[in-house]
PDB file of C-alpha atoms in Angstrom:
ATOM      1  CA  MET A   1      25.913  26.746  57.531  1.00  0.00           C
ATOM      2  CA  ASP A   2      26.190  27.996  61.277  1.00  0.00           C
ATOM      3  CA  PHE A   3      26.100  31.748  60.891  1.00  0.00           C
ATOM      4  CA  ASP A   4      26.491  31.783  64.799  1.00  0.00           C
ATOM      5  CA  ARG A   5      29.726  30.003  65.026  1.00  0.00           C
ATOM      6  CA  ARG A   6      30.876  31.131  61.609  1.00  0.00           C
ATOM      7  CA  GLN A   7      31.482  27.789  60.139  1.00  0.00           C
ATOM      8  CA  VAL A   8      30.344  25.504  57.299  1.00  0.00           C
ATOM      9  CA  THR A   9      30.015  21.718  57.640  1.00  0.00           C
ATOM     10  CA  CYS A  10      30.542  19.613  54.498  1.00  0.00           C
ATOM     11  CA  PRO A  11      28.494  16.464  53.653  1.00  0.00           C
ATOM     12  CA  GLN A  12      31.344  14.375  54.938  1.00  0.00           C
ATOM     13  CA  GLY A  13      31.429  16.015  58.270  1.00  0.00           C
ATOM     14  CA  GLN A  14      34.407  18.468  57.788  1.00  0.00           C
ATOM     15  CA  VAL A  15      34.068  22.012  59.349  1.00  0.00           C
ATOM     16  CA  SER A  16      35.510  25.006  57.415  1.00  0.00           C
ATOM     17  CA  ALA A  17      38.765  26.242  58.700  1.00  0.00           C
ATOM     18  CA  GLY A  18      37.949  29.873  57.724  1.00  0.00           C
ATOM     19  CA  TRP A  19      35.002  32.452  57.341  1.00  0.00           C
ATOM     20  CA  HIS A  20      35.670  35.539  55.562  1.00  0.00           C
ATOM     21  CA  GLY A  21      33.460  38.653  54.742  1.00  0.00           C
ATOM     22  CA  PRO A  22      30.969  39.791  53.760  1.00  0.00           C
ATOM     23  CA  TYR A  23      32.698  40.874  50.547  1.00  0.00           C
ATOM     24  CA  PRO A  24      31.376  43.501  48.298  1.00  0.00           C
ATOM     25  CA  THR A  25      30.914  42.006  44.828  1.00  0.00           C
ATOM     26  CA  SER A  26      31.828  43.467  41.450  1.00  0.00           C
ATOM     27  CA  SER A  27      28.362  44.262  40.375  1.00  0.00           C
ATOM     28  CA  PRO A  28      26.417  47.164  42.121  1.00  0.00           C
ATOM     29  CA  THR A  29      23.348  45.291  42.242  1.00  0.00           C
ATOM     30  CA  ALA A  30      24.622  41.738  43.522  1.00  0.00           C
ATOM     31  CA  ALA A  31      24.573  40.843  47.294  1.00  0.00           C
ATOM     32  CA  PRO A  32      27.521  40.725  49.525  1.00  0.00           C
ATOM     33  CA  LEU A  33      29.416  37.539  49.645  1.00  0.00           C
ATOM     34  CA  ILE A  34      30.534  35.394  52.459  1.00  0.00           C
ATOM     35  CA  VAL A  35      33.359  32.897  51.890  1.00  0.00           C
ATOM     36  CA  ALA A  36      33.974  29.650  53.926  1.00  0.00           C
ATOM     37  CA  ARG A  37      37.196  28.090  53.212  1.00  0.00           C
ATOM     38  CA  PHE A  38      38.508  24.418  53.881  1.00  0.00           C
ATOM     39  CA  THR A  39      42.072  23.307  54.127  1.00  0.00           C
ATOM     40  CA  LYS A  40      43.969  21.087  51.596  1.00  0.00           C
ATOM     41  CA  SER A  41      44.454  18.514  54.620  1.00  0.00           C
ATOM     42  CA  GLN A  42      40.669  18.415  54.810  1.00  0.00           C
ATOM     43  CA  CYS A  43      39.820  17.962  51.141  1.00  0.00           C
ATOM     44  CA  GLN A  44      42.831  15.863  49.765  1.00  0.00           C
ATOM     45  CA  PRO A  45      41.948  12.665  51.409  1.00  0.00           C
ATOM     46  CA  CYS A  46      38.135  13.112  50.707  1.00  0.00           C
ATOM     47  CA  PRO A  47      36.426  10.290  48.790  1.00  0.00           C
ATOM     48  CA  ASP A  48      33.732  12.959  47.516  1.00  0.00           C
ATOM     49  CA  ARG A  49      36.322  15.404  46.330  1.00  0.00           C
ATOM     50  CA  PRO A  50      35.516  14.966  42.432  1.00  0.00           C
ATOM     51  CA  ARG A  51      32.065  15.870  43.236  1.00  0.00           C
ATOM     52  CA  CYS A  52      32.907  18.684  45.471  1.00  0.00           C
ATOM     53  CA  THR A  53      35.471  20.605  43.657  1.00  0.00           C
ATOM     54  CA  SER A  54      37.137  20.476  40.338  1.00  0.00           C
ATOM     55  CA  SER A  55      40.318  21.746  41.595  1.00  0.00           C
ATOM     56  CA  ARG A  56      43.161  19.340  41.808  1.00  0.00           C
ATOM     57  CA  GLU A  57      45.433  21.102  44.223  1.00  0.00           C
ATOM     58  CA  ASN A  58      43.337  23.491  46.103  1.00  0.00           C
ATOM     59  CA  ALA A  59      40.813  23.150  48.807  1.00  0.00           C
ATOM     60  CA  ARG A  60      36.940  23.843  48.652  1.00  0.00           C
ATOM     61  CA  ASN A  61      35.692  27.477  48.978  1.00  0.00           C
ATOM     62  CA  VAL A  62      32.011  28.165  49.488  1.00  0.00           C
ATOM     63  CA  GLY A  63      30.506  31.545  48.811  1.00  0.00           C
ATOM     64  CA  PHE A  64      26.908  32.615  49.989  1.00  0.00           C
ATOM     65  CA  PRO A  65      25.022  35.570  50.962  1.00  0.00           C
ATOM     66  CA  PRO A  66      24.854  36.903  54.485  1.00  0.00           C
ATOM     67  CA  ARG A  67      22.183  35.334  57.020  1.00  0.00           C
ATOM     68  CA  GLU A  68      19.206  37.987  56.142  1.00  0.00           C
ATOM     69  CA  LEU A  69      19.403  37.365  52.474  1.00  0.00           C
ATOM     70  CA  ARG A  70      20.088  33.668  52.902  1.00  0.00           C
ATOM     71  CA  ASP A  71      16.907  33.573  55.059  1.00  0.00           C
ATOM     72  CA  LEU A  72      15.049  35.512  52.548  1.00  0.00           C
ATOM     73  CA  GLN A  73      16.300  33.396  49.701  1.00  0.00           C
ATOM     74  CA  VAL A  74      14.990  30.329  51.352  1.00  0.00           C
ATOM     75  CA  ARG A  75      11.678  31.841  52.345  1.00  0.00           C
ATOM     76  CA  VAL A  76      11.027  33.096  48.793  1.00  0.00           C
ATOM     77  CA  ARG A  77      12.167  29.490  47.193  1.00  0.00           C
ATOM     78  CA  THR A  78       9.713  27.905  49.662  1.00  0.00           C
ATOM     79  CA  GLU A  79       6.827  30.115  48.512  1.00  0.00           C
ATOM     80  CA  GLN A  80       7.540  29.377  44.985  1.00  0.00           C
ATOM     81  CA  GLN A  81       6.564  25.804  45.423  1.00  0.00           C
ATOM     82  CA  THR A  82       2.973  26.845  46.344  1.00  0.00           C
ATOM     83  CA  PRO A  83       0.135  26.448  43.754  1.00  0.00           C
ATOM     84  CA  GLU A  84      -0.874  30.022  44.134  1.00  0.00           C
ATOM     85  CA  TRP A  85       2.723  31.312  43.245  1.00  0.00           C
ATOM     86  CA  LYS A  86       2.913  29.118  40.275  1.00  0.00           C
ATOM     87  CA  ALA A  87      -0.538  30.214  39.152  1.00  0.00           C
ATOM     88  CA  ARG A  88       0.667  34.015  39.364  1.00  0.00           C
ATOM     89  CA  TYR A  89       3.880  33.063  37.541  1.00  0.00           C
ATOM     90  CA  ALA A  90       1.983  31.186  34.730  1.00  0.00           C
ATOM     91  CA  VAL A  91       0.655  34.544  33.623  1.00  0.00           C
ATOM     92  CA  ARG A  92       3.955  36.265  33.548  1.00  0.00           C
ATOM     93  CA  SER A  93       5.905  33.436  31.939  1.00  0.00           C
ATOM     94  CA  GLY A  94       3.303  33.712  29.132  1.00  0.00           C
ATOM     95  CA  VAL A  95       3.906  37.360  28.721  1.00  0.00           C
ATOM     96  CA  GLU A  96       7.602  37.018  28.971  1.00  0.00           C
ATOM     97  CA  GLY A  97       7.545  34.237  26.040  1.00  0.00           C
ATOM     98  CA  THR A  98       5.563  36.814  23.736  1.00  0.00           C
ATOM     99  CA  ILE A  99       7.912  39.589  24.434  1.00  0.00           C
ATOM    100  CA  ASN A 100      10.814  37.374  23.671  1.00  0.00           C
ATOM    101  CA  GLU A 101       9.264  36.332  20.433  1.00  0.00           C
ATOM    102  CA  PHE A 102       8.883  39.893  19.617  1.00  0.00           C
ATOM    103  CA  ALA A 103      12.450  40.988  20.503  1.00  0.00           C
ATOM    104  CA  HIS A 104      14.149  37.973  18.904  1.00  0.00           C
ATOM    105  CA  GLY A 105      11.888  36.645  16.252  1.00  0.00           C
ATOM    106  CA  HIS A 106      10.788  39.804  14.852  1.00  0.00           C
ATOM    107  CA  GLY A 107      13.547  42.286  15.503  1.00  0.00           C
ATOM    108  CA  MET A 108      11.535  44.553  17.863  1.00  0.00           C
ATOM    109  CA  ARG A 109      14.304  45.623  19.759  1.00  0.00           C
ATOM    110  CA  ARG A 110      14.854  48.345  16.887  1.00  0.00           C
ATOM    111  CA  CYS A 111      12.432  50.392  15.100  1.00  0.00           C
ATOM    112  CA  ARG A 112      12.851  50.519  11.294  1.00  0.00           C
ATOM    113  CA  TYR A 113      11.200  53.837  11.080  1.00  0.00           C
ATOM    114  CA  ARG A 114      11.757  57.355  12.961  1.00  0.00           C
ATOM    115  CA  GLY A 115       8.910  58.853  14.865  1.00  0.00           C
ATOM    116  CA  GLN A 116       6.497  57.609  17.105  1.00  0.00           C
ATOM    117  CA  PRO A 117       3.479  57.348  14.841  1.00  0.00           C
ATOM    118  CA  LYS A 118       5.473  55.233  12.423  1.00  0.00           C
ATOM    119  CA  ALA A 119       7.154  53.077  15.199  1.00  0.00           C
ATOM    120  CA  HIS A 120       3.685  52.431  16.761  1.00  0.00           C
ATOM    121  CA  LEU A 121       2.255  51.367  13.359  1.00  0.00           C
ATOM    122  CA  GLN A 122       5.160  48.930  12.936  1.00  0.00           C
ATOM    123  CA  HIS A 123       4.530  47.430  16.380  1.00  0.00           C
ATOM    124  CA  VAL A 124       0.689  46.945  15.500  1.00  0.00           C
ATOM    125  CA  LEU A 125       1.393  45.534  12.281  1.00  0.00           C
ATOM    126  CA  THR A 126       3.914  43.109  13.646  1.00  0.00           C
ATOM    127  CA  ALA A 127       1.531  42.124  16.470  1.00  0.00           C
ATOM    128  CA  ILE A 128      -1.372  41.473  13.775  1.00  0.00           C
ATOM    129  CA  ALA A 129       1.027  39.215  11.741  1.00  0.00           C
ATOM    130  CA  VAL A 130       2.076  37.314  14.926  1.00  0.00           C
ATOM    131  CA  ASN A 131      -1.583  36.785  15.697  1.00  0.00           C
ATOM    132  CA  ILE A 132      -2.384  35.510  12.047  1.00  0.00           C
ATOM    133  CA  GLU A 133       0.815  33.240  12.346  1.00  0.00           C
ATOM    134  CA  ARG A 134      -0.468  31.828  15.617  1.00  0.00           C
ATOM    135  CA  LEU A 135      -4.127  31.327  14.352  1.00  0.00           C
ATOM    136  CA  SER A 136      -2.798  29.517  11.348  1.00  0.00           C
ATOM    137  CA  THR A 137      -0.963  26.741  13.504  1.00  0.00           C
ATOM    138  CA  ARG A 138      -4.290  26.047  15.327  1.00  0.00           C
ATOM    139  CA  SER A 139      -6.319  23.095  14.033  1.00  0.00           C
ATOM    140  CA  VAL A 140      -9.905  23.376  12.925  1.00  0.00           C
ATOM    141  CA  THR A 141     -11.121  20.971  15.445  1.00  0.00           C
ATOM    142  CA  GLN A 142      -9.725  22.791  18.483  1.00  0.00           C
ATOM    143  CA  GLU A 143     -12.567  24.119  20.720  1.00  0.00           C
ATOM    144  CA  THR A 144     -12.291  27.969  21.374  1.00  0.00           C
ATOM    145  CA  PRO A 145     -11.337  28.801  24.947  1.00  0.00           C
ATOM    146  CA  SER A 146     -14.240  29.786  27.199  1.00  0.00           C
ATOM    147  CA  PRO A 147     -14.700  33.744  27.409  1.00  0.00           C
ATOM    148  CA  ARG A 148     -12.849  35.546  30.206  1.00  0.00           C
ATOM    149  CA  PRO A 149     -14.832  36.422  33.393  1.00  0.00           C
ATOM    150  CA  PRO A 150     -16.122  40.011  33.325  1.00  0.00           C
ATOM    151  CA  THR A 151     -14.025  42.854  34.580  1.00  0.00           C
ATOM    152  CA  ALA A 152     -15.119  44.859  37.778  1.00  0.00           C
ATOM    153  CA  PHE A 153     -15.951  47.624  35.448  1.00  0.00           C
ATOM    154  CA  GLN A 154     -18.152  45.420  33.392  1.00  0.00           C
ATOM    155  CA  THR A 155     -19.938  43.940  36.357  1.00  0.00           C
ATOM    156  CA  PHE A 156     -20.609  47.333  37.621  1.00  0.00           C
ATOM    157  CA  LEU A 157     -22.201  48.378  34.390  1.00  0.00           C
ATOM    158  CA  ASP A 158     -24.325  45.180  34.474  1.00  0.00           C
ATOM    159  CA  GLN A 159     -25.370  45.927  37.897  1.00  0.00           C
ATOM    160  CA  GLN A 160     -26.425  49.495  37.092  1.00  0.00           C
ATOM    161  CA  GLY A 161     -28.295  48.214  33.966  1.00  0.00           C
ATOM    162  CA  ILE A 162     -25.881  50.305  31.570  1.00  0.00           C
ATOM    163  CA  PRO A 163     -25.496  48.350  28.236  1.00  0.00           C
ATOM    164  CA  ARG A 164     -22.033  47.571  27.487  1.00  0.00           C
ATOM    165  CA  SER A 165     -20.700  47.499  24.105  1.00  0.00           C
ATOM    166  CA  LYS A 166     -19.121  44.379  22.667  1.00  0.00           C
ATOM    167  CA  SER A 167     -16.602  46.082  20.587  1.00  0.00           C
ATOM    168  CA  TRP A 168     -14.533  49.297  20.928  1.00  0.00           C
ATOM    169  CA  ARG A 169     -15.605  50.256  17.403  1.00  0.00           C
ATOM    170  CA  THR A 170     -19.049  50.923  18.236  1.00  0.00           C
ATOM    171  CA  LEU A 171     -18.167  53.583  21.018  1.00  0.00           C
ATOM    172  CA  GLY A 172     -18.254  56.571  18.855  1.00  0.00           C
ATOM    173  CA  THR A 173     -21.360  55.846  16.947  1.00  0.00           C
TER     174      THR A 173
END
Protein backbone atom coordinates (compact mmCIF):
# COMPACT_ATOMS: atom_id res chain seq x y z
CA MET A 1 0.00 0.00 0.00
CA ASP A 2 1.37 3.35 -1.02
CA PHE A 3 -0.70 6.02 0.70
CA ASP A 4 1.21 8.89 -0.95
CA ARG A 5 0.59 7.67 -4.51
CA ARG A 6 -2.84 6.26 -3.56
CA GLN A 7 -2.20 2.83 -5.04
CA VAL A 8 -1.83 -0.81 -4.02
CA THR A 9 0.54 -3.29 -5.64
CA CYS A 10 -0.45 -6.95 -5.69
CA PRO A 11 2.08 -9.79 -5.13
CA GLN A 12 2.28 -10.28 -8.92
CA GLY A 13 3.33 -6.66 -9.46
CA GLN A 14 0.01 -5.26 -10.76
CA VAL A 15 -0.82 -1.73 -9.59
CA SER A 16 -4.39 -0.88 -8.62
CA ALA A 17 -6.38 1.20 -11.07
CA GLY A 18 -8.54 3.04 -8.56
CA TRP A 19 -8.41 4.33 -4.98
CA HIS A 20 -11.66 5.39 -3.39
CA GLY A 21 -12.67 6.59 0.03
CA PRO A 22 -12.37 6.61 2.91
CA TYR A 23 -15.98 5.47 3.08
CA PRO A 24 -17.95 5.39 6.33
CA THR A 25 -18.90 1.87 7.35
CA SER A 26 -22.34 0.65 8.35
CA SER A 27 -21.31 0.28 11.99
CA PRO A 28 -20.87 3.48 14.00
CA THR A 29 -17.96 1.92 15.91
CA ALA A 30 -16.09 0.60 12.87
CA ALA A 31 -13.28 2.51 11.20
CA PRO A 32 -13.75 4.14 7.78
CA LEU A 33 -12.60 2.08 4.84
CA ILE A 34 -10.46 2.84 1.78
CA VAL A 35 -11.07 0.64 -1.26
CA ALA A 36 -8.46 -0.01 -3.95
CA ARG A 37 -9.73 -1.63 -7.14
CA PHE A 38 -8.00 -3.62 -9.82
CA THR A 39 -9.32 -4.03 -13.39
CA LYS A 40 -10.56 -7.21 -15.05
CA SER A 41 -7.72 -7.02 -17.55
CA GLN A 42 -5.25 -7.14 -14.66
CA CYS A 43 -6.90 -10.02 -12.81
CA GLN A 44 -8.24 -12.31 -15.60
CA PRO A 45 -4.88 -13.55 -16.96
CA CYS A 46 -3.21 -13.77 -13.52
CA PRO A 47 -2.02 -17.29 -12.54
CA ASP A 48 -2.62 -16.53 -8.82
CA ARG A 49 -6.24 -15.47 -9.36
CA PRO A 50 -7.80 -18.42 -7.44
CA ARG A 51 -5.72 -17.52 -4.35
CA CYS A 52 -6.50 -13.81 -4.68
CA THR A 53 -10.25 -13.63 -5.34
CA SER A 54 -13.17 -16.05 -5.46
CA SER A 55 -15.03 -14.05 -8.11
CA ARG A 56 -14.97 -15.60 -11.57
CA GLU A 57 -15.82 -12.45 -13.52
CA ASN A 58 -14.89 -9.46 -11.37
CA ALA A 59 -11.51 -8.12 -10.38
CA ARG A 60 -10.05 -7.90 -6.91
CA ASN A 61 -11.06 -5.11 -4.51
CA VAL A 62 -8.92 -4.48 -1.45
CA GLY A 63 -10.35 -2.73 1.63
CA PHE A 64 -8.19 -1.28 4.41
CA PRO A 65 -8.27 1.49 7.03
CA PRO A 66 -6.79 4.98 6.49
CA ARG A 67 -3.05 5.52 7.06
CA GLU A 68 -3.24 6.62 10.71
CA LEU A 69 -5.34 3.60 11.69
CA ARG A 70 -3.22 1.24 9.59
CA ASP A 71 -0.01 2.48 11.26
CA LEU A 72 -1.63 2.06 14.67
CA GLN A 73 -2.76 -1.46 13.72
CA VAL A 74 0.77 -2.43 12.63
CA ARG A 75 2.31 -0.97 15.81
CA VAL A 76 -0.17 -2.76 18.10
CA ARG A 77 0.25 -6.09 16.31
CA THR A 78 4.02 -5.77 16.69
CA GLU A 79 3.62 -4.99 20.39
CA GLN A 80 1.42 -8.08 20.81
CA GLN A 81 4.40 -10.26 19.94
CA THR A 82 6.44 -9.09 22.96
CA PRO A 83 6.74 -11.29 26.08
CA GLU A 84 5.55 -8.41 28.31
CA TRP A 85 2.28 -8.06 26.38
CA LYS A 86 1.72 -11.81 26.35
CA ALA A 87 2.22 -11.97 30.12
CA ARG A 88 -0.33 -9.19 30.67
CA TYR A 89 -2.79 -10.81 28.29
CA ALA A 90 -2.46 -14.23 29.95
CA VAL A 91 -4.19 -12.83 33.03
CA ARG A 92 -7.00 -11.36 30.97
CA SER A 93 -7.54 -14.53 28.94
CA GLY A 94 -7.86 -16.57 32.13
CA VAL A 95 -10.48 -14.21 33.50
CA GLU A 96 -12.36 -14.16 30.20
CA GLY A 97 -12.42 -17.95 30.16
CA THR A 98 -13.97 -18.01 33.61
CA ILE A 99 -16.56 -15.39 32.67
CA ASN A 100 -17.38 -17.37 29.53
CA GLU A 101 -17.83 -20.51 31.60
CA PHE A 102 -20.26 -18.72 33.92
CA ALA A 103 -22.21 -17.10 31.08
CA HIS A 104 -22.52 -20.11 28.78
CA GLY A 105 -22.03 -23.09 31.06
CA HIS A 106 -24.08 -21.97 34.03
CA GLY A 107 -26.66 -19.61 32.58
CA MET A 108 -25.42 -16.55 34.44
CA ARG A 109 -26.60 -14.06 31.81
CA ARG A 110 -30.03 -14.16 33.45
CA CYS A 111 -30.81 -14.43 37.15
CA ARG A 112 -33.42 -16.86 38.38
CA TYR A 113 -34.47 -14.56 41.19
CA ARG A 114 -35.57 -10.95 41.59
CA GLY A 115 -33.76 -8.57 43.86
CA GLN A 116 -30.09 -7.94 44.42
CA PRO A 117 -29.69 -10.08 47.58
CA LYS A 118 -31.15 -13.16 45.88
CA ALA A 119 -29.18 -12.55 42.66
CA HIS A 120 -25.99 -12.17 44.73
CA LEU A 121 -26.72 -15.42 46.54
CA GLN A 122 -27.19 -17.18 43.18
CA HIS A 123 -23.81 -15.85 41.99
CA VAL A 124 -22.01 -16.89 45.18
CA LEU A 125 -23.50 -20.39 45.19
CA THR A 126 -22.70 -20.84 41.49
CA ALA A 127 -19.10 -19.74 42.12
CA ILE A 128 -18.81 -22.24 44.98
CA ALA A 129 -20.16 -25.00 42.75
CA VAL A 130 -17.68 -24.13 39.98
CA ASN A 131 -14.78 -24.15 42.46
CA ILE A 132 -15.84 -27.54 43.83
CA GLU A 133 -16.12 -28.86 40.29
CA ARG A 134 -12.64 -27.57 39.41
CA LEU A 135 -11.11 -28.96 42.59
CA SER A 136 -12.68 -32.37 41.99
CA THR A 137 -10.90 -32.68 38.64
CA ARG A 138 -7.43 -32.12 40.17
CA SER A 139 -5.44 -35.21 40.95
CA VAL A 140 -4.28 -35.80 44.48
CA THR A 141 -0.61 -35.84 43.46
CA GLN A 142 -0.67 -32.34 41.97
CA GLU A 143 1.33 -29.85 43.98
CA THR A 144 -0.41 -26.80 45.32
CA PRO A 145 0.71 -23.62 43.61
CA SER A 146 3.14 -21.37 45.42
CA PRO A 147 1.50 -18.57 47.40
CA ARG A 148 1.05 -15.21 45.76
CA PRO A 149 3.53 -12.46 46.64
CA PRO A 150 2.23 -10.03 49.27
CA THR A 151 0.29 -6.98 48.13
CA ALA A 152 1.59 -3.47 48.74
CA PHE A 153 -0.82 -3.13 51.66
CA GLN A 154 0.37 -6.40 53.21
CA THR A 155 4.00 -5.29 52.82
CA PHE A 156 3.13 -1.99 54.54
CA LEU A 157 1.53 -3.86 57.45
CA ASP A 158 4.64 -6.04 57.77
CA GLN A 159 6.95 -3.00 57.73
CA GLN A 160 4.90 -1.31 60.45
CA GLY A 161 4.84 -4.45 62.58
CA ILE A 162 1.05 -4.66 62.39
CA PRO A 163 -0.15 -8.27 62.45
CA ARG A 164 -2.23 -9.14 59.43
CA SER A 165 -5.09 -11.54 59.65
CA LYS A 166 -4.88 -14.76 57.65
CA SER A 167 -8.62 -14.83 57.03
CA TRP A 168 -11.35 -12.26 56.60
CA ARG A 169 -13.45 -14.27 59.05
CA THR A 170 -11.22 -13.22 61.99
CA LEU A 171 -11.56 -9.49 61.35
CA GLY A 172 -14.73 -9.04 63.43
CA THR A 173 -13.52 -10.92 66.51
